[in-house]
Amino acid sequence: MEQERNLPIIRSIGDLRNRVSAWRRAGARIALVPTMGALHQGHLSLIAIARRRADKVITSLFINPAQFGPSEDYAAYPRDEEGDRRKLAQAGTDLLYAPDVASMYPPGFSTRIEVGGVSQGLCGASRPHHFAGVATVVAKLFLQSQPDVAVFGEKDYQQLLVIRRLAADLDFPIEIIGAPIVREADGLAMSSRNAYLSASERAVAPQIHLTLREMVRELATGRTVEEAVRTGRARLESAGFAVDYLEARHAETLAPLVGVLPRNAPARIFVAATLGRTRLIDNMSLTNPDVD
Ligand code: AMP
């Protein structure tokens, strides 16, 4: 309780800079974990990793309007700052940085960072401005908090690659760490958006994970990507999903993969599918599926 009350919330860039400068003067290594709140065990696993890599952990909470399309769920996105603050205090975050929209995007704001290559295809195809919105806000969060390391989940694997590219291309002196996907007991990848699912949709949702596992098994026995995708898509559609994409891609370049994949190919399967009104994404490594 005591610790909970003491978890500082900072809302202005100036206050954040003062706090970070003091930590830096004391020689502390600083980690940043960017989130949009409605925190679950997936987020908290990132904080645990950050704690192992740094002396001080900043968690940011900012629901970034620039990464939502006009018909997407920005207004409805779950918000629970008090609940998040409690979870963060227990997880050992040192500081909650929760700026408001007006201080992140003051009047006249006109800059957008577009990362090429890995932003294309998958979510980049169905959500055209999404990764520019992500790259821009993450660049701002990096410059505001000046961390030594930043932790991002493989749940949003394409986003992780976009951030790695951004950091390399713009010379951010920040180590980008990818964290494994945390799942519910039945395999559903944890997500703030799971709260949108009705009870019957929630019962069907683990089919995404089961389908990925089956596809990984099939690809390992020498079936082609095309065959595995056909079977996987049919399975998801008969469970009631509208499939946005289901693809095998290179794990680092995201180049599309076809045919029979060599053993130990650095490949991942990526899926986005909508159940009712909820869009879910997931992915799985071919070489290391148990981690996912
Ligand atoms: P979000 O709040 O959805 O923007 O996510 C914030 C960070 O948490 C991102 O780096 C996500 O990839 C990561 N994350 C979200 N869900 C999970 C999960 N189930 N496992 C691991 N990381 C996650």
mmCIF file of C-alpha atoms and ligand atoms in Angstrom:
data_model
loop_
_atom_site.group_PDB
_atom_site.id
_atom_site.type_symbol
_atom_site.label_atom_id
_atom_site.label_comp_id
_atom_site.label_asym_id
_atom_site.label_seq_id
_atom_site.Cartn_x
_atom_site.Cartn_y
_atom_site.Cartn_z
ATOM 1 C CA MET A 1 0.000 0.000 0.000
ATOM 2 C CA GLU A 2 2.732 2.388 1.021
ATOM 3 C CA GLN A 3 4.646 1.686 -2.154
ATOM 4 C CA GLU A 4 1.431 2.101 -4.138
ATOM 5 C CA ARG A 5 0.808 5.588 -2.800
ATOM 6 C CA ASN A 6 4.392 6.507 -3.456
ATOM 7 C CA LEU A 7 4.506 5.549 -7.124
ATOM 8 C CA PRO A 8 4.993 8.973 -8.677
ATOM 9 C CA ILE A 9 2.909 9.979 -11.690
ATOM 10 C CA ILE A 10 4.501 12.581 -13.906
ATOM 11 C CA ARG A 11 2.472 14.321 -16.594
ATOM 12 C CA SER A 12 4.773 17.005 -17.983
ATOM 13 C CA ILE A 13 7.889 16.636 -20.093
ATOM 14 C CA GLY A 14 9.722 19.154 -17.895
ATOM 15 C CA ASP A 15 9.075 17.156 -14.708
ATOM 16 C CA LEU A 16 10.106 13.951 -16.469
ATOM 17 C CA ARG A 17 13.382 15.534 -17.667
ATOM 18 C CA ASN A 18 14.185 16.762 -14.143
ATOM 19 C CA ARG A 19 13.619 13.325 -12.665
ATOM 20 C CA VAL A 20 15.630 11.560 -15.375
ATOM 21 C CA SER A 21 18.515 14.054 -15.077
ATOM 22 C CA ALA A 22 18.728 13.438 -11.328
ATOM 23 C CA TRP A 23 18.829 9.674 -11.910
ATOM 24 C CA ARG A 24 21.488 10.105 -14.579
ATOM 25 C CA ARG A 25 23.633 12.272 -12.312
ATOM 26 C CA ALA A 26 23.448 9.463 -9.760
ATOM 27 C CA GLY A 27 24.742 7.061 -12.414
ATOM 28 C CA ALA A 28 21.505 5.079 -12.816
ATOM 29 C CA ARG A 29 20.757 3.033 -15.917
ATOM 30 C CA ILE A 30 17.232 3.771 -17.095
ATOM 31 C CA ALA A 31 14.637 1.572 -18.827
ATOM 32 C CA LEU A 32 11.448 2.647 -20.578
ATOM 33 C CA VAL A 33 8.389 0.430 -21.069
ATOM 34 C CA PRO A 34 5.847 2.192 -23.308
ATOM 35 C CA THR A 35 2.203 1.102 -22.885
ATOM 36 C CA MET A 36 -1.324 2.255 -23.606
ATOM 37 C CA GLY A 37 -2.541 1.114 -20.184
ATOM 38 C CA ALA A 38 -5.286 -1.369 -19.233
ATOM 39 C CA LEU A 39 -2.334 -3.349 -17.988
ATOM 40 C CA HIS A 40 -2.173 -7.143 -17.813
ATOM 41 C CA GLN A 41 0.490 -9.766 -17.140
ATOM 42 C CA GLY A 42 1.957 -9.229 -20.617
ATOM 43 C CA HIS A 43 2.802 -5.627 -19.766
ATOM 44 C CA LEU A 44 4.050 -6.612 -16.308
ATOM 45 C CA SER A 45 6.421 -9.172 -17.854
ATOM 46 C CA LEU A 46 8.027 -6.312 -19.797
ATOM 47 C CA ILE A 47 8.534 -4.411 -16.554
ATOM 48 C CA ALA A 48 10.142 -7.473 -14.937
ATOM 49 C CA ILE A 49 12.579 -7.670 -17.862
ATOM 50 C CA ALA A 50 13.252 -3.922 -17.637
ATOM 51 C CA ARG A 51 14.038 -4.250 -13.925
ATOM 52 C CA ARG A 52 16.691 -6.840 -14.687
ATOM 53 C CA ARG A 53 18.296 -4.543 -17.267
ATOM 54 C CA ALA A 54 18.226 -1.196 -15.479
ATOM 55 C CA ASP A 55 18.304 0.555 -12.114
ATOM 56 C CA LYS A 56 15.233 2.677 -12.754
ATOM 57 C CA VAL A 57 12.133 1.741 -14.757
ATOM 58 C CA ILE A 58 9.811 4.295 -16.329
ATOM 59 C CA THR A 59 6.477 2.988 -17.594
ATOM 60 C CA SER A 60 4.669 5.331 -19.928
ATOM 61 C CA LEU A 61 0.900 5.286 -20.281
ATOM 62 C CA PHE A 62 -0.320 7.130 -23.328
ATOM 63 C CA ILE A 63 -3.205 6.118 -25.573
ATOM 64 C CA ASN A 64 -1.802 7.572 -28.745
ATOM 65 C CA PRO A 65 -4.540 8.953 -31.001
ATOM 66 C CA ALA A 66 -2.106 9.147 -33.938
ATOM 67 C CA GLN A 67 -1.883 5.368 -34.236
ATOM 68 C CA PHE A 68 -5.634 4.759 -34.485
ATOM 69 C CA GLY A 69 -7.508 4.998 -37.788
ATOM 70 C CA PRO A 70 -10.692 7.115 -37.978
ATOM 71 C CA SER A 71 -12.965 4.058 -37.690
ATOM 72 C CA GLU A 72 -10.879 2.342 -35.010
ATOM 73 C CA ASP A 73 -11.387 2.089 -31.244
ATOM 74 C CA TYR A 74 -9.530 5.141 -29.851
ATOM 75 C CA ALA A 75 -12.581 6.459 -27.969
ATOM 76 C CA ALA A 76 -13.563 3.020 -26.651
ATOM 77 C CA TYR A 77 -10.032 1.887 -25.733
ATOM 78 C CA PRO A 78 -10.069 0.646 -22.100
ATOM 79 C CA ARG A 79 -8.835 3.228 -19.581
ATOM 80 C CA ASP A 80 -8.065 2.439 -15.914
ATOM 81 C CA GLU A 81 -5.278 4.683 -14.668
ATOM 82 C CA GLU A 82 -5.845 3.948 -10.958
ATOM 83 C CA GLY A 83 -5.845 0.183 -11.543
ATOM 84 C CA ASP A 84 -2.741 0.531 -13.701
ATOM 85 C CA ARG A 85 -0.996 2.575 -11.023
ATOM 86 C CA ARG A 86 -1.611 -0.149 -8.435
ATOM 87 C CA LYS A 87 -0.288 -2.870 -10.742
ATOM 88 C CA LEU A 88 2.767 -0.811 -11.639
ATOM 89 C CA ALA A 89 3.644 -0.157 -8.014
ATOM 90 C CA GLN A 90 3.517 -3.879 -7.314
ATOM 91 C CA ALA A 91 5.524 -4.668 -10.437
ATOM 92 C CA GLY A 92 8.298 -2.361 -9.289
ATOM 93 C CA THR A 93 8.086 0.515 -11.732
ATOM 94 C CA ASP A 94 9.800 3.631 -10.355
ATOM 95 C CA LEU A 95 7.792 6.181 -12.271
ATOM 96 C CA LEU A 96 4.546 6.339 -14.229
ATOM 97 C CA TYR A 97 4.761 8.855 -17.060
ATOM 98 C CA ALA A 98 1.239 9.674 -18.240
ATOM 99 C CA PRO A 99 1.248 12.773 -20.440
ATOM 100 C CA ASP A 100 -2.007 14.123 -21.847
ATOM 101 C CA VAL A 101 -2.758 14.422 -25.547
ATOM 102 C CA ALA A 102 -2.376 18.222 -25.566
ATOM 103 C CA SER A 103 1.180 18.071 -24.235
ATOM 104 C CA MET A 104 2.220 15.331 -26.672
ATOM 105 C CA TYR A 105 0.543 16.998 -29.649
ATOM 106 C CA PRO A 106 0.312 20.746 -28.973
ATOM 107 C CA PRO A 107 -1.362 22.993 -31.545
ATOM 108 C CA GLY A 108 0.743 23.204 -34.695
ATOM 109 C CA PHE A 109 2.281 19.744 -34.277
ATOM 110 C CA SER A 110 3.213 18.675 -37.836
ATOM 111 C CA THR A 111 5.943 16.017 -37.760
ATOM 112 C CA ARG A 112 5.496 12.376 -38.682
ATOM 113 C CA ILE A 113 8.121 9.645 -38.773
ATOM 114 C CA GLU A 114 7.621 7.019 -41.487
ATOM 115 C CA VAL A 115 9.663 3.838 -41.189
ATOM 116 C CA GLY A 116 9.859 2.007 -44.522
ATOM 117 C CA GLY A 117 10.491 -1.700 -45.138
ATOM 118 C CA VAL A 118 9.200 -3.591 -42.115
ATOM 119 C CA SER A 119 6.189 -1.229 -41.781
ATOM 120 C CA GLN A 120 4.849 -2.554 -45.061
ATOM 121 C CA GLY A 121 2.364 -5.424 -45.289
ATOM 122 C CA LEU A 122 0.609 -7.224 -42.422
ATOM 123 C CA CYS A 123 -0.807 -4.551 -40.052
ATOM 124 C CA GLY A 124 0.799 -1.846 -42.201
ATOM 125 C CA ALA A 125 -1.498 -2.851 -45.081
ATOM 126 C CA SER A 126 -4.738 -2.912 -43.087
ATOM 127 C CA ARG A 127 -3.934 0.064 -40.829
ATOM 128 C CA PRO A 128 -2.281 2.538 -43.236
ATOM 129 C CA HIS A 129 -1.117 5.270 -40.804
ATOM 130 C CA HIS A 130 -0.675 3.045 -37.778
ATOM 131 C CA PHE A 131 3.104 2.545 -37.783
ATOM 132 C CA ALA A 132 3.841 6.190 -38.585
ATOM 133 C CA GLY A 133 1.754 7.042 -35.510
ATOM 134 C CA VAL A 134 3.657 4.470 -33.446
ATOM 135 C CA ALA A 135 7.113 5.518 -34.701
ATOM 136 C CA THR A 136 6.389 9.199 -34.087
ATOM 137 C CA VAL A 137 5.149 8.744 -30.535
ATOM 138 C CA VAL A 138 7.910 6.276 -29.633
ATOM 139 C CA ALA A 139 10.556 8.689 -30.957
ATOM 140 C CA LYS A 140 9.021 11.383 -28.754
ATOM 141 C CA LEU A 141 8.924 9.076 -25.712
ATOM 142 C CA PHE A 142 12.584 8.146 -26.337
ATOM 143 C CA LEU A 143 13.652 11.790 -26.524
ATOM 144 C CA GLN A 144 11.569 12.738 -23.509
ATOM 145 C CA SER A 145 12.751 9.952 -21.228
ATOM 146 C CA GLN A 146 16.214 9.243 -22.706
ATOM 147 C CA PRO A 147 16.372 5.613 -21.586
ATOM 148 C CA ASP A 148 19.343 3.277 -21.984
ATOM 149 C CA VAL A 149 17.014 0.371 -22.799
ATOM 150 C CA ALA A 150 13.421 0.053 -23.931
ATOM 151 C CA VAL A 151 11.316 -3.120 -23.808
ATOM 152 C CA PHE A 152 8.635 -4.065 -26.364
ATOM 153 C CA GLY A 153 6.553 -7.242 -26.606
ATOM 154 C CA GLU A 154 6.733 -9.779 -29.413
ATOM 155 C CA LYS A 155 2.925 -9.824 -29.215
ATOM 156 C CA ASP A 156 3.229 -6.809 -31.548
ATOM 157 C CA TYR A 157 6.112 -8.339 -33.447
ATOM 158 C CA GLN A 158 5.930 -6.055 -36.491
ATOM 159 C CA GLN A 159 5.879 -3.046 -34.165
ATOM 160 C CA LEU A 160 9.008 -4.379 -32.419
ATOM 161 C CA LEU A 161 10.814 -4.555 -35.779
ATOM 162 C CA VAL A 162 9.608 -1.064 -36.714
ATOM 163 C CA ILE A 163 11.029 0.293 -33.430
ATOM 164 C CA ARG A 164 14.328 -1.534 -33.926
ATOM 165 C CA ARG A 165 14.590 0.028 -37.411
ATOM 166 C CA LEU A 166 13.643 3.464 -36.074
ATOM 167 C CA ALA A 167 16.280 3.292 -33.320
ATOM 168 C CA ALA A 168 18.984 2.099 -35.732
ATOM 169 C CA ASP A 169 18.153 4.592 -38.483
ATOM 170 C CA LEU A 170 17.886 7.661 -36.237
ATOM 171 C CA ASP A 171 20.849 6.698 -34.023
ATOM 172 C CA PHE A 172 18.918 6.513 -30.792
ATOM 173 C CA PRO A 173 21.499 5.255 -28.273
ATOM 174 C CA ILE A 174 18.923 2.852 -26.846
ATOM 175 C CA GLU A 175 19.022 -0.935 -26.647
ATOM 176 C CA ILE A 176 15.708 -2.335 -27.873
ATOM 177 C CA ILE A 177 14.692 -5.541 -26.099
ATOM 178 C CA GLY A 178 11.991 -7.895 -27.385
ATOM 179 C CA ALA A 179 9.931 -9.814 -24.793
ATOM 180 C CA PRO A 180 8.126 -13.147 -25.358
ATOM 181 C CA ILE A 181 4.345 -13.257 -25.720
ATOM 182 C CA VAL A 182 2.472 -13.863 -22.462
ATOM 183 C CA ARG A 183 -0.638 -15.998 -22.897
ATOM 184 C CA GLU A 184 -3.735 -16.939 -20.925
ATOM 185 C CA ALA A 185 -3.848 -20.571 -19.736
ATOM 186 C CA ASP A 186 -5.849 -21.529 -22.847
ATOM 187 C CA GLY A 187 -3.303 -19.961 -25.200
ATOM 188 C CA LEU A 188 -5.006 -16.667 -26.025
ATOM 189 C CA ALA A 189 -2.351 -13.946 -26.210
ATOM 190 C CA MET A 190 -3.016 -11.391 -23.480
ATOM 191 C CA SER A 191 -4.239 -8.086 -24.858
ATOM 192 C CA SER A 192 -6.056 -5.053 -23.488
ATOM 193 C CA ARG A 193 -8.543 -5.587 -26.340
ATOM 194 C CA ASN A 194 -9.538 -9.044 -25.017
ATOM 195 C CA ALA A 195 -11.844 -7.101 -22.680
ATOM 196 C CA TYR A 196 -14.046 -6.382 -25.719
ATOM 197 C CA LEU A 197 -14.820 -10.088 -26.240
ATOM 198 C CA SER A 198 -18.224 -11.453 -25.226
ATOM 199 C CA ALA A 199 -18.247 -14.721 -23.247
ATOM 200 C CA SER A 200 -18.952 -16.754 -26.378
ATOM 201 C CA GLU A 201 -16.266 -14.927 -28.385
ATOM 202 C CA ARG A 202 -13.791 -15.413 -25.538
ATOM 203 C CA ALA A 203 -14.447 -19.171 -25.713
ATOM 204 C CA VAL A 204 -13.602 -19.192 -29.432
ATOM 205 C CA ALA A 205 -10.616 -16.791 -29.287
ATOM 206 C CA PRO A 206 -7.957 -19.438 -28.357
ATOM 207 C CA GLN A 207 -8.535 -20.952 -31.817
ATOM 208 C CA ILE A 208 -6.033 -18.362 -33.045
ATOM 209 C CA HIS A 209 -3.264 -19.860 -30.959
ATOM 210 C CA LEU A 210 -4.338 -23.444 -31.734
ATOM 211 C CA THR A 211 -4.323 -22.644 -35.450
ATOM 212 C CA LEU A 212 -0.820 -21.170 -35.266
ATOM 213 C CA ARG A 213 0.434 -24.245 -33.419
ATOM 214 C CA GLU A 214 -1.115 -26.558 -35.985
ATOM 215 C CA MET A 215 0.433 -24.551 -38.838
ATOM 216 C CA VAL A 216 3.867 -24.709 -37.206
ATOM 217 C CA ARG A 217 3.520 -28.501 -36.904
ATOM 218 C CA GLU A 218 2.441 -28.817 -40.529
ATOM 219 C CA LEU A 219 5.269 -26.674 -41.825
ATOM 220 C CA ALA A 220 7.739 -28.739 -39.798
ATOM 221 C CA THR A 221 6.522 -31.886 -41.589
ATOM 222 C CA GLY A 222 7.263 -30.381 -44.982
ATOM 223 C CA ARG A 223 3.894 -28.980 -46.050
ATOM 224 C CA THR A 224 4.088 -25.794 -48.074
ATOM 225 C CA VAL A 225 3.246 -22.386 -46.657
ATOM 226 C CA GLU A 226 0.365 -22.180 -49.140
ATOM 227 C CA GLU A 227 -1.159 -25.460 -47.876
ATOM 228 C CA ALA A 228 -0.711 -24.550 -44.217
ATOM 229 C CA VAL A 229 -2.249 -21.117 -44.785
ATOM 230 C CA ARG A 230 -5.215 -22.593 -46.647
ATOM 231 C CA THR A 231 -5.957 -25.044 -43.822
ATOM 232 C CA GLY A 232 -5.346 -22.436 -41.108
ATOM 233 C CA ARG A 233 -7.584 -19.867 -42.782
ATOM 234 C CA ALA A 234 -10.400 -22.412 -43.215
ATOM 235 C CA ARG A 235 -10.113 -23.402 -39.558
ATOM 236 C CA LEU A 236 -10.343 -19.786 -38.373
ATOM 237 C CA GLU A 237 -13.205 -18.949 -40.708
ATOM 238 C CA SER A 238 -15.232 -21.954 -39.620
ATOM 239 C CA ALA A 239 -14.690 -20.876 -35.987
ATOM 240 C CA GLY A 240 -16.283 -17.523 -36.897
ATOM 241 C CA PHE A 241 -13.274 -15.253 -37.526
ATOM 242 C CA ALA A 242 -12.954 -12.813 -40.412
ATOM 243 C CA VAL A 243 -9.285 -13.269 -41.336
ATOM 244 C CA ASP A 244 -7.440 -10.061 -42.168
ATOM 245 C CA TYR A 245 -4.110 -11.795 -42.888
ATOM 246 C CA LEU A 246 -2.455 -15.137 -42.212
ATOM 247 C CA GLU A 247 1.089 -15.267 -43.562
ATOM 248 C CA ALA A 248 4.544 -16.723 -43.059
ATOM 249 C CA ARG A 249 7.302 -14.125 -43.093
ATOM 250 C CA HIS A 250 11.028 -13.882 -42.425
ATOM 251 C CA ALA A 251 11.531 -13.149 -38.718
ATOM 252 C CA GLU A 252 13.896 -10.217 -39.288
ATOM 253 C CA THR A 253 13.090 -8.717 -42.691
ATOM 254 C CA LEU A 254 9.390 -9.687 -42.799
ATOM 255 C CA ALA A 255 9.921 -10.806 -46.422
ATOM 256 C CA PRO A 256 6.986 -13.062 -47.442
ATOM 257 C CA LEU A 257 7.839 -16.784 -47.464
ATOM 258 C CA VAL A 258 6.344 -19.439 -49.740
ATOM 259 C CA GLY A 259 6.817 -23.130 -50.504
ATOM 260 C CA VAL A 260 8.470 -25.632 -48.195
ATOM 261 C CA LEU A 261 10.457 -23.890 -45.483
ATOM 262 C CA PRO A 262 13.878 -25.261 -44.620
ATOM 263 C CA ARG A 263 14.296 -26.613 -41.105
ATOM 264 C CA ASN A 264 15.431 -23.879 -38.736
ATOM 265 C CA ALA A 265 14.225 -21.193 -41.152
ATOM 266 C CA PRO A 266 14.048 -17.859 -39.274
ATOM 267 C CA ALA A 267 10.334 -17.655 -39.987
ATOM 268 C CA ARG A 268 7.204 -16.616 -38.132
ATOM 269 C CA ILE A 269 3.529 -16.972 -38.845
ATOM 270 C CA PHE A 270 1.503 -13.791 -38.438
ATOM 271 C CA VAL A 271 -2.247 -13.522 -38.053
ATOM 272 C CA ALA A 272 -4.813 -10.766 -37.644
ATOM 273 C CA ALA A 273 -8.447 -11.805 -37.412
ATOM 274 C CA THR A 274 -11.652 -10.178 -36.267
ATOM 275 C CA LEU A 275 -14.148 -11.863 -33.985
ATOM 276 C CA GLY A 276 -17.391 -9.897 -33.778
ATOM 277 C CA ARG A 277 -16.025 -6.350 -33.509
ATOM 278 C CA THR A 278 -12.688 -7.237 -31.927
ATOM 279 C CA ARG A 279 -9.530 -7.406 -34.017
ATOM 280 C CA LEU A 280 -6.977 -9.802 -32.537
ATOM 281 C CA ILE A 281 -3.361 -10.287 -33.620
ATOM 282 C CA ASP A 282 -0.898 -13.043 -32.808
ATOM 283 C CA ASN A 283 2.274 -14.603 -34.172
ATOM 284 C CA MET A 284 4.477 -17.636 -33.618
ATOM 285 C CA SER A 285 8.055 -18.602 -34.332
ATOM 286 C CA LEU A 286 8.639 -21.707 -36.437
ATOM 287 C CA THR A 287 11.891 -22.547 -34.746
ATOM 288 C CA ASN A 288 10.876 -21.792 -31.190
ATOM 289 C CA PRO A 289 7.087 -22.212 -30.974
ATOM 290 C CA ASP A 290 7.073 -23.183 -27.284
ATOM 291 C CA VAL A 291 8.295 -19.745 -26.318
ATOM 292 C CA ASP A 292 5.185 -18.363 -27.975
HETATM 293 P P1 AMP B 1 -0.023 -1.845 -25.571
HETATM 294 O O1 AMP B 1 -0.409 -1.297 -24.237
HETATM 295 O O2 AMP B 1 -0.997 -2.812 -26.141
HETATM 296 O O3 AMP B 1 0.401 -0.757 -26.533
HETATM 297 O O4 AMP B 1 1.284 -2.701 -25.315
HETATM 298 C C1 AMP B 1 2.405 -2.156 -24.681
HETATM 299 C C2 AMP B 1 3.547 -3.117 -24.789
HETATM 300 O O5 AMP B 1 3.181 -4.356 -24.170
HETATM 301 C C3 AMP B 1 3.914 -3.453 -26.240
HETATM 302 O O6 AMP B 1 5.337 -3.531 -26.338
HETATM 303 C C4 AMP B 1 3.256 -4.783 -26.444
HETATM 304 O O7 AMP B 1 3.887 -5.580 -27.429
HETATM 305 C C5 AMP B 1 3.435 -5.407 -25.074
HETATM 306 N N1 AMP B 1 2.469 -6.489 -24.886
HETATM 307 C C6 AMP B 1 1.113 -6.414 -25.019
HETATM 308 N N2 AMP B 1 0.549 -7.623 -24.821
HETATM 309 C C7 AMP B 1 1.576 -8.486 -24.561
HETATM 310 C C8 AMP B 1 1.649 -9.884 -24.292
HETATM 311 N N3 AMP B 1 0.571 -10.656 -24.245
HETATM 312 N N4 AMP B 1 2.872 -10.427 -24.084
HETATM 313 C C9 AMP B 1 3.991 -9.662 -24.140
HETATM 314 N N5 AMP B 1 3.982 -8.337 -24.394
HETATM 315 C C10 AMP B 1 2.792 -7.756 -24.601
#
